[in-house]
Each structure stands twice: as C-alpha cells, then as structure tokens.
XYZ file of C-alpha atoms in Angstrom:
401
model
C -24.126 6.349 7.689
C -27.719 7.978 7.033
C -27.880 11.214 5.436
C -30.746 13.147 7.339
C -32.794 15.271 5.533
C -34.799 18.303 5.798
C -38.298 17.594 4.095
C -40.330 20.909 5.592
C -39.797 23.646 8.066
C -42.928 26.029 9.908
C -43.303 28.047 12.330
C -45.985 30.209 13.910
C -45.844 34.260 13.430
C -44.328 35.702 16.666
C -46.240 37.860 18.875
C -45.259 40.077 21.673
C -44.707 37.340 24.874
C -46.946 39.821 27.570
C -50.728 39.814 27.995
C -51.380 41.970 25.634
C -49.509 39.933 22.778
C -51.669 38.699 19.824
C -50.713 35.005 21.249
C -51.647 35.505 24.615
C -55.207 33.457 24.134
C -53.237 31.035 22.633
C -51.734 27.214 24.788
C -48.602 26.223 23.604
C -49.817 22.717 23.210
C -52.043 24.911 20.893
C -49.337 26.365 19.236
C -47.466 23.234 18.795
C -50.551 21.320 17.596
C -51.136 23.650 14.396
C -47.644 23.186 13.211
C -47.729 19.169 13.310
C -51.242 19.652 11.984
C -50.173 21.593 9.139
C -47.305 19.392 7.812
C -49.784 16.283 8.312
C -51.729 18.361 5.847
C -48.940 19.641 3.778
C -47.200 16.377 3.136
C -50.262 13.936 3.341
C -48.435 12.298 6.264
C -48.931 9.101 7.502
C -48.133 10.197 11.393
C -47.674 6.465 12.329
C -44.558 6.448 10.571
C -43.083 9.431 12.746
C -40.627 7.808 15.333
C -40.483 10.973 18.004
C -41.411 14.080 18.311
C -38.446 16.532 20.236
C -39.523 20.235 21.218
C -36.871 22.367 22.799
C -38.889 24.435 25.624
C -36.639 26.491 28.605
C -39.516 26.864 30.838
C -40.879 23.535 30.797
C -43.499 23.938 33.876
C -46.848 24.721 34.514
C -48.815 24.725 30.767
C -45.289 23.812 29.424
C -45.005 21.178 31.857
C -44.857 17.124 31.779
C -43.190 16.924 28.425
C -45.359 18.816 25.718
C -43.954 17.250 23.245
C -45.649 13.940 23.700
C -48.761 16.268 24.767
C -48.299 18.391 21.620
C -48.300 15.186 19.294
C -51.303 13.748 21.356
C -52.991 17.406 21.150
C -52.398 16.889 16.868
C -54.430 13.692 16.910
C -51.128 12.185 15.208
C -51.193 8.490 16.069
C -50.029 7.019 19.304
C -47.401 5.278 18.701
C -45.595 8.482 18.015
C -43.570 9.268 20.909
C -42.053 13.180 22.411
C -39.355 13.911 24.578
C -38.606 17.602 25.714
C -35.037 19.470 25.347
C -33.795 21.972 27.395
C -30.332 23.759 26.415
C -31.395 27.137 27.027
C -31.834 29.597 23.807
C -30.550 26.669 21.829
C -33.303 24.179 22.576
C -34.993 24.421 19.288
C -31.313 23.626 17.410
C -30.509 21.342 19.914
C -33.962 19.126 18.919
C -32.768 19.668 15.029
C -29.293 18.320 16.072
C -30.535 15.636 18.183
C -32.966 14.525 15.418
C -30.519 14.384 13.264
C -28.200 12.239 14.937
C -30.653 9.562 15.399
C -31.524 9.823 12.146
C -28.441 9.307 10.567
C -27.152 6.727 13.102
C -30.319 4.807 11.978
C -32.056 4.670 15.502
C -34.795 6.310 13.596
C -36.639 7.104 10.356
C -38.672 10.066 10.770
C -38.887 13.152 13.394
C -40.004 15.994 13.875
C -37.958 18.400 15.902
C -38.522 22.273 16.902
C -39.728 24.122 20.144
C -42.567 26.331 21.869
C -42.338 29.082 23.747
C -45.708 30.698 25.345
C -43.810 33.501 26.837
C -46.499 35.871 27.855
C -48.276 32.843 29.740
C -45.143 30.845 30.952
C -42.934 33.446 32.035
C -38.974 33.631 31.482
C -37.516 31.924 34.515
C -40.482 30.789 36.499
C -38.653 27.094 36.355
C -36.142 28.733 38.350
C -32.269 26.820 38.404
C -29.384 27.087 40.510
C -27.063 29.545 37.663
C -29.580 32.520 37.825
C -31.287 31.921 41.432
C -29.078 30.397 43.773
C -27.012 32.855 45.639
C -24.113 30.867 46.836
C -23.542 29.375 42.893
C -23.652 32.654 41.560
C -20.977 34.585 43.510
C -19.016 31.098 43.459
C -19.222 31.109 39.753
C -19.566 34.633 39.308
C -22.872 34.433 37.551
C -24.140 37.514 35.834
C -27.602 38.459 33.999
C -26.512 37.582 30.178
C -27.375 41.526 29.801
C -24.593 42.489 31.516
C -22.288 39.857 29.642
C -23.435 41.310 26.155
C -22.477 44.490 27.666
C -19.053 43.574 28.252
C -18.862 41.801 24.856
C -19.105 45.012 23.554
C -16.907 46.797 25.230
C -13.986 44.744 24.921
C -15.577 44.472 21.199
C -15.358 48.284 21.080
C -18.844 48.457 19.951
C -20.365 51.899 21.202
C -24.181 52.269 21.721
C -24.490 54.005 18.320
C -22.711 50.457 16.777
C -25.602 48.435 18.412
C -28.081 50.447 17.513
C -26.812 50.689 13.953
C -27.073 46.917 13.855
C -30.902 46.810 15.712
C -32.042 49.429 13.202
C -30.248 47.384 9.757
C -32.334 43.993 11.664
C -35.514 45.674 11.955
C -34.972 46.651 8.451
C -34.281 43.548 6.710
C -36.861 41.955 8.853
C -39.441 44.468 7.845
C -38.723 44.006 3.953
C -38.341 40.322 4.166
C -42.163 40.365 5.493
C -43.345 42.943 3.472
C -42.134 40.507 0.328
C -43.482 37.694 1.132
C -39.869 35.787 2.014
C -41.283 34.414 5.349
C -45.105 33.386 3.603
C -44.159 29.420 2.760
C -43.007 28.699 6.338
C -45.022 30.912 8.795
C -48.472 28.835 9.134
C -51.277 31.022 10.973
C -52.917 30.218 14.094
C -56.196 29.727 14.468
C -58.534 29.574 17.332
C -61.340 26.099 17.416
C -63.196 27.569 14.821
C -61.009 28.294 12.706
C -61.041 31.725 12.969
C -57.318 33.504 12.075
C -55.991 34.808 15.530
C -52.575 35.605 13.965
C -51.399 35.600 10.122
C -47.788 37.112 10.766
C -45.153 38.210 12.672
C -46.123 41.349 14.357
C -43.915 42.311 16.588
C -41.615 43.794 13.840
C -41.277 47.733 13.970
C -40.512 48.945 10.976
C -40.992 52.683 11.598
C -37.772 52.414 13.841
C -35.068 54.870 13.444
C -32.060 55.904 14.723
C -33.641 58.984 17.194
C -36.340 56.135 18.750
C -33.199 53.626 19.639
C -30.905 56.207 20.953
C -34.029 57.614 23.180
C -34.081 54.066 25.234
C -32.304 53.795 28.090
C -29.793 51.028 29.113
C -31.178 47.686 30.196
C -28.754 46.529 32.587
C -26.929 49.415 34.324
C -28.745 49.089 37.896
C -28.605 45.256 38.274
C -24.449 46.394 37.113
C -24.680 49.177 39.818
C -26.099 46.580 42.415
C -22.771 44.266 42.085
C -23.089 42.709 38.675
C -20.265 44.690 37.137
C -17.991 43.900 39.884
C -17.836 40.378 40.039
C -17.430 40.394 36.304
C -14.841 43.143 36.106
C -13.061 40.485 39.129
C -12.629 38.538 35.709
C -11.929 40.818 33.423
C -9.169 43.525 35.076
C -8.256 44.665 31.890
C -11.560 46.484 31.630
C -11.578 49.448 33.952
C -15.725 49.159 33.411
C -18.186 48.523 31.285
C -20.223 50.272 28.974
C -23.780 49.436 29.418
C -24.703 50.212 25.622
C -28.084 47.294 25.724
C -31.483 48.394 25.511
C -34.683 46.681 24.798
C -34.151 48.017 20.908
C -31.244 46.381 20.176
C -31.933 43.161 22.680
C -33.840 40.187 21.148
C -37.616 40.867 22.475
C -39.669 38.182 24.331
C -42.412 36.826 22.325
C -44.683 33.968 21.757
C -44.262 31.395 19.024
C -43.391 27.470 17.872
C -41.590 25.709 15.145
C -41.553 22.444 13.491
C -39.006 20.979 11.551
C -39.865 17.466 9.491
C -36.125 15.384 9.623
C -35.597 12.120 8.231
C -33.840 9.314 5.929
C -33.348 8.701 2.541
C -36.018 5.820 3.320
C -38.556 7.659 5.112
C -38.789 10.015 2.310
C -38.892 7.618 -0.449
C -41.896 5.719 1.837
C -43.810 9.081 1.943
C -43.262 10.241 -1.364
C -41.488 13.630 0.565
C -38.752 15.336 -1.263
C -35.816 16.808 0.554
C -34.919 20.354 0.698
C -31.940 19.844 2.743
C -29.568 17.978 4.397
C -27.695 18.413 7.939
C -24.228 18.446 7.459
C -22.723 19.180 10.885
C -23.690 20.354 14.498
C -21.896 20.935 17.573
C -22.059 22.365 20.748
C -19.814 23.402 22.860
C -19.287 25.939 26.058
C -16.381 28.879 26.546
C -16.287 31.565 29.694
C -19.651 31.052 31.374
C -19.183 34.626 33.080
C -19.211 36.783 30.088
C -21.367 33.976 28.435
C -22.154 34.839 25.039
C -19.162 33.874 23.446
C -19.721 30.482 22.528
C -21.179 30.943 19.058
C -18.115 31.793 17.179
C -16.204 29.074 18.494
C -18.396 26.602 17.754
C -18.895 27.409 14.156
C -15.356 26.865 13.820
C -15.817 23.524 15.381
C -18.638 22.516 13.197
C -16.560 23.917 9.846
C -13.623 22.090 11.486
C -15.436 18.637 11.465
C -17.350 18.842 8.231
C -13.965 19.783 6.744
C -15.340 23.496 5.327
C -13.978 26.845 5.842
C -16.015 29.791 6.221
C -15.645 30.454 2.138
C -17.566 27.228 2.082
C -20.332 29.053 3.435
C -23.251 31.398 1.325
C -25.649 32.496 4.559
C -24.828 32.710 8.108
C -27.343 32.917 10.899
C -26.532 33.933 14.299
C -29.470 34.684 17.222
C -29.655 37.866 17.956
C -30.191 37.534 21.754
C -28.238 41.103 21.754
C -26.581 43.237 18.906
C -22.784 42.654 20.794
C -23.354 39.287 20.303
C -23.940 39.215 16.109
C -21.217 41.998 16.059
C -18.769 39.484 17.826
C -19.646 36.298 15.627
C -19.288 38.141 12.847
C -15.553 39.410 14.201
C -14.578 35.938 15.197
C -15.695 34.048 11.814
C -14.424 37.316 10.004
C -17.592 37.293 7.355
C -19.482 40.207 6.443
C -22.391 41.722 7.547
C -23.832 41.119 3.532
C -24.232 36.895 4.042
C -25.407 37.379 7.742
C -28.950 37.660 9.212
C -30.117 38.752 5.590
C -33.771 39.049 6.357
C -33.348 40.518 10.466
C -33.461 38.663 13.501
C -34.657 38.406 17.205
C -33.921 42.103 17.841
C -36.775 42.694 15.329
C -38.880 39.473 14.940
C -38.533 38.376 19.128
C -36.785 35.202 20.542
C -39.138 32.544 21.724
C -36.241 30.940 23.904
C -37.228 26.960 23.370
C -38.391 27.528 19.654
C -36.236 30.252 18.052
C -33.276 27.058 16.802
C -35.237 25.768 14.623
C -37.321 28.946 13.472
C -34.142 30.545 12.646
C -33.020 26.827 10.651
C -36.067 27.164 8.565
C -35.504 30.919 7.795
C -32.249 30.418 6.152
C -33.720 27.244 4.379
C -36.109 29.205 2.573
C -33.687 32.273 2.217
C -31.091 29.789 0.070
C -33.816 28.693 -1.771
C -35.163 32.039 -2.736
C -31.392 32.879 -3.818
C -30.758 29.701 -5.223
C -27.936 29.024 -3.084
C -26.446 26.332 -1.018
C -24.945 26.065 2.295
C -25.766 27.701 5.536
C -24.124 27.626 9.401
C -27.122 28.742 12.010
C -25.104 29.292 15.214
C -26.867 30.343 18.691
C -25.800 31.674 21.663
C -26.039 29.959 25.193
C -26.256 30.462 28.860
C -23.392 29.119 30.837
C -21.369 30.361 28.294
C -22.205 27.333 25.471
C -22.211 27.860 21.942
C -24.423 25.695 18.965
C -23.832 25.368 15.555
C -25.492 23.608 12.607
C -24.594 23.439 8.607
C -27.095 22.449 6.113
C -26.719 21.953 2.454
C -29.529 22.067 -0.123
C -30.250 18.740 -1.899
C-alpha cells in the first residue's frame, strides 16, 4: 500500500461570517481559487498532474452550489483535466476531504489531490440547504433532534462543567490563539486574500479577541435556554432521566463563532512527489469516522480517536499534539476526559471559540495548524478529531516525515 503524504497545507485568515465581516466582498469560489493559486505558485505545480480536487462545504447551494470544487479548480485556471467533487459530513467536511484523499491515494486510485473546504458564511448562510435532522418536524420529535447547543449543554452537565469551567477554557483559547498570531506561528500557512487587483482585503485572522477576560464572558448570556424552554430540554431530558435538567452554561464566548474562510491541503504519493520535486511534511497514518447518541450529539470525537489509535496500533502516549474543534468548550472538556490527556498537548495555539469555525473548511484548517505546530516544536505525531451532527465523530493521525 501507498503511503500518502502531506506536501503543503493553507488556508485563508478567518473573518467574522455576517455582512460586516472583512470576507463578506469576498465568493467562495474566490476564496478557494487563491489557495490552489498559491500552492501552484508555492510548489511550481504542474496542475495537470492533480487527479481531483475534494472541498468539504455544508451549505452547498446558491454561490456554494453545483459542486465548487470543480468550479474552484476551473476558477484557479488549473488545467482541465483536473477534476472536483464536493463533501458534505457536516463540521467534518474539510477532514472528511483529507481522509477521503488519502484513501485514494494510498489505495493507488490516485497520485495527487488536493483536499480542504470553503465556507462563505456571511453570504451562504448556516442552514439555508435545509435537511430533514434540523427542519423536518415529524424526524425531529421521532428522533428527538435537538439544536447541537442544547446537546453541548448537556455534555456539560453530566460533564460537571459549570459556566465558570467553559469560560475558563474560551478565555485559555482566545489566549493561545492570540499569542500564536501575535508570533507569527500561523504566518507560513495563512495566505492573504486579495481582491482582482491585487489589492490585500485580508492578511490575518481577525476575528480573534484578545482583550477577553473573565468579567466580558461571564457578562454573556446563555445561547440556548429559550429554544430549551420551548421543548428542547424535554425531549432530551426523555433520554437522559438521570439528569433532573440541564444547565445551559453556552454562550457565544465560549461557542465556536461563524466566520468566513477556506483551506487547501496538497496530498499525494511517494511518486507524485518525486515527479514534482515536492518534499513531504507528513504522512496520514489513520482516519475514521464513526457516529454515537445522535441526541446529545457531540460525543463522537472521543470515541473515534480511540478507534483511529485502535487501528494504527498507538495509544494515546503515542501521541505529542491533539486537536479537537472547538464547536463548544463542553465538547474539548469532554475529549479531553474521554482520551484522559492534558489540557498542555491540546489545542496549543486556541481554536474555533477564538479563531471561528467555517463549517465545510475548518478539517483541514485545523490539520494544517497542528502540522506547522509539530514542526515549530520539532515533534512528531498528531490526532485532529472533530465533532459531528447526528452524533458522528472524525479522527485523523499524521506523522512527520
């Protein structure tokens, strides 16, 4: 079997995912476009060599629409015979590209990919492609199906995590986030955007807050407690009597924050890389999905870490840097509980409570974070795990080369 190797990772800055976000102005076929551009640049890259192209995107209509990840590679002027398929596994889309890149590498199907995601949140709202778990009345009181809020809610209090333990961990992301930027850790992989001209619209991520504190989080109110009010809570207390209720404790400061952005991850053989004169960074060990309770929903991460450890016959010692999306502070707090690793080798430079989740692209922004974070440390192995809807869980390992 193929190894299949990381040769680059980029991703745009994030911006806040409303109309007043930095990225607002900006396509995602735009956004998409600059990050294949830039590694054709990067890496001298002879695009006809590039087998697919697979972007994870969740709200795949309207601008997003008609697979824009064939559009995005047409949009690059990369050569036509590169094809583009577009994955949708909720917040894991962007993984589930890496994964599925990966696989096809190392079965042999194909050479070179590139795999990532886009997200134009503030232009293609969250859950304007509609779907039967969130919108269709008779499926969700049949399976009980609650805003993931409301799940993260309950993770934490059967967790035992108060709101001063969430906050705790938003205000350590923001942090870490906020020094990582402000030392350059995120400079090699975050490529600007640009308008036609040229012109810089967006150099960094700027939807970090690094003046938060303790007094700003604890000033926000709950998220979720009216949609629990409104019959939320009760059908997921109907599966969880042990709980006599639950603690709203999410607010948008220690939720993952909707924003705009894409990523791009160059995978490939031992071949493609000795054809291109591109040297490896990485390779992908193991990935797995999985799915647990789809009520409480979140769970799934843990899990299937375990799984992927399990197969690629590792234990968590095996491990130097864990990543986990931080679609809500209960739900790091729990995978750190179920892998039982400490909060020291986890989310080292933040996450999406302080840089945003871009839904479709975040996988494989997240993948190149850690990349560049066990380079900088001159480590070796890292497990990126994400949270799902409909209670699935995705993990991947990679090991420097």
């Amino acid at each position: 079997m193929n190894h299949a190797y990381i040769f680059d990772a980029v991703r745009t800055p994030r911006s806040k995912g409303k109309a007043d976000g930095s990225l607002h102005q900006v396509k995602p076929i735009d956004l998409g476009a600059g990050l294949l551009r830039e590694l054709q640049r990067r890496h001298d890259l002879d695009t006809a060599y590039v087998d697919d192209v697979a972007m994870g995107c969740v709200t795949p209509v309207g601008e997003q629409g008609s697979c824009i990840a064939k559009a995005i590679a047409m949009h690059a002027g990369w050569d036509q015979s590169v094809a583009g398929v577009q994955l949708d596994r909720f917040c894991s889309s962007g993984l589930e590209a890496v994964n599925t890149a990966a696989q096809k590498v190392m079965s042999g199907w194909t050479q070179l990919m590139v795999a990532g995601g886009v997200e134009a949140m503030s232009r293609v709202p969250m859950g304007s492609n509609g779907g039967a778990m969130f919108t269709d009345p008779d499926f969700v009181l049949q399976q009980k199906s609650v805003p993931q809020g409301i799940g993260a809610d309950l993770i934490a209090t059967l967790g035992g995590w108060d709101r001063q333990a969430v906050d705790s961990y938003a205000l350590q992301s923001q942090q870490r986030a906020a020094h990582a930027q402000a030392s350059g850790y995120f400079d090699r992989s975050v490529v600007p955007v640009t308008d036609s001209n040229g012109s810089v619209i967006l150099a960094k991520d700027d939807f970090i807050k690094a003046n938060s504190s303790m007094d700003g989080l604890a000033a926000l109110k709950p998220s979720f407690a009216k949609l629990g009010a409104m019959g939320a809570d009760e059908m997921l207390l109907s599966k969880y009597p042990e709980v006599a209720a639950i603690n709203h404790v999410h607010t948008p400061g220690n939720s993952s924050g909707i924003v705009d952005g894409a990523s791009a991850v160059l995978i490939g053989s031992a071949q493609a890389g000795r054809d291109l004169n591109l040297t490896p960074r990485a390779k992908i060990i193991m990935g797995t999905v999985l799915a647990t309770e789809p009520s409480i929903m979140l769970t799934g991460p843990g899990p299937a870490a375990k799984q992927a450890l399990k197969l690629a016959g590792m234990t968590t010692a095996d491990i130097d840097l864990w990543e986990i999306n931080e679609a809500f502070a209960s739900v790091a707090l729990r995978y750190m509980q179920d892998l039982d690793i400490s909060a020291d080798i986890t989310n080292v430079n933040g996450g999406a409570i302080a840089m945003g989740h871009p839904l479709g692209a975040t996988g494989a922004m997240v993948l190149g974070v850690v990349l560049d974070e066990l380079e900088r440390r001159n480590l070796n192995t890292a497990m990126v795990s994400l949270c799902i809807g409909g209670g699935m869980g995705i993990a991947t390992i990679i090991e420097r080369v």
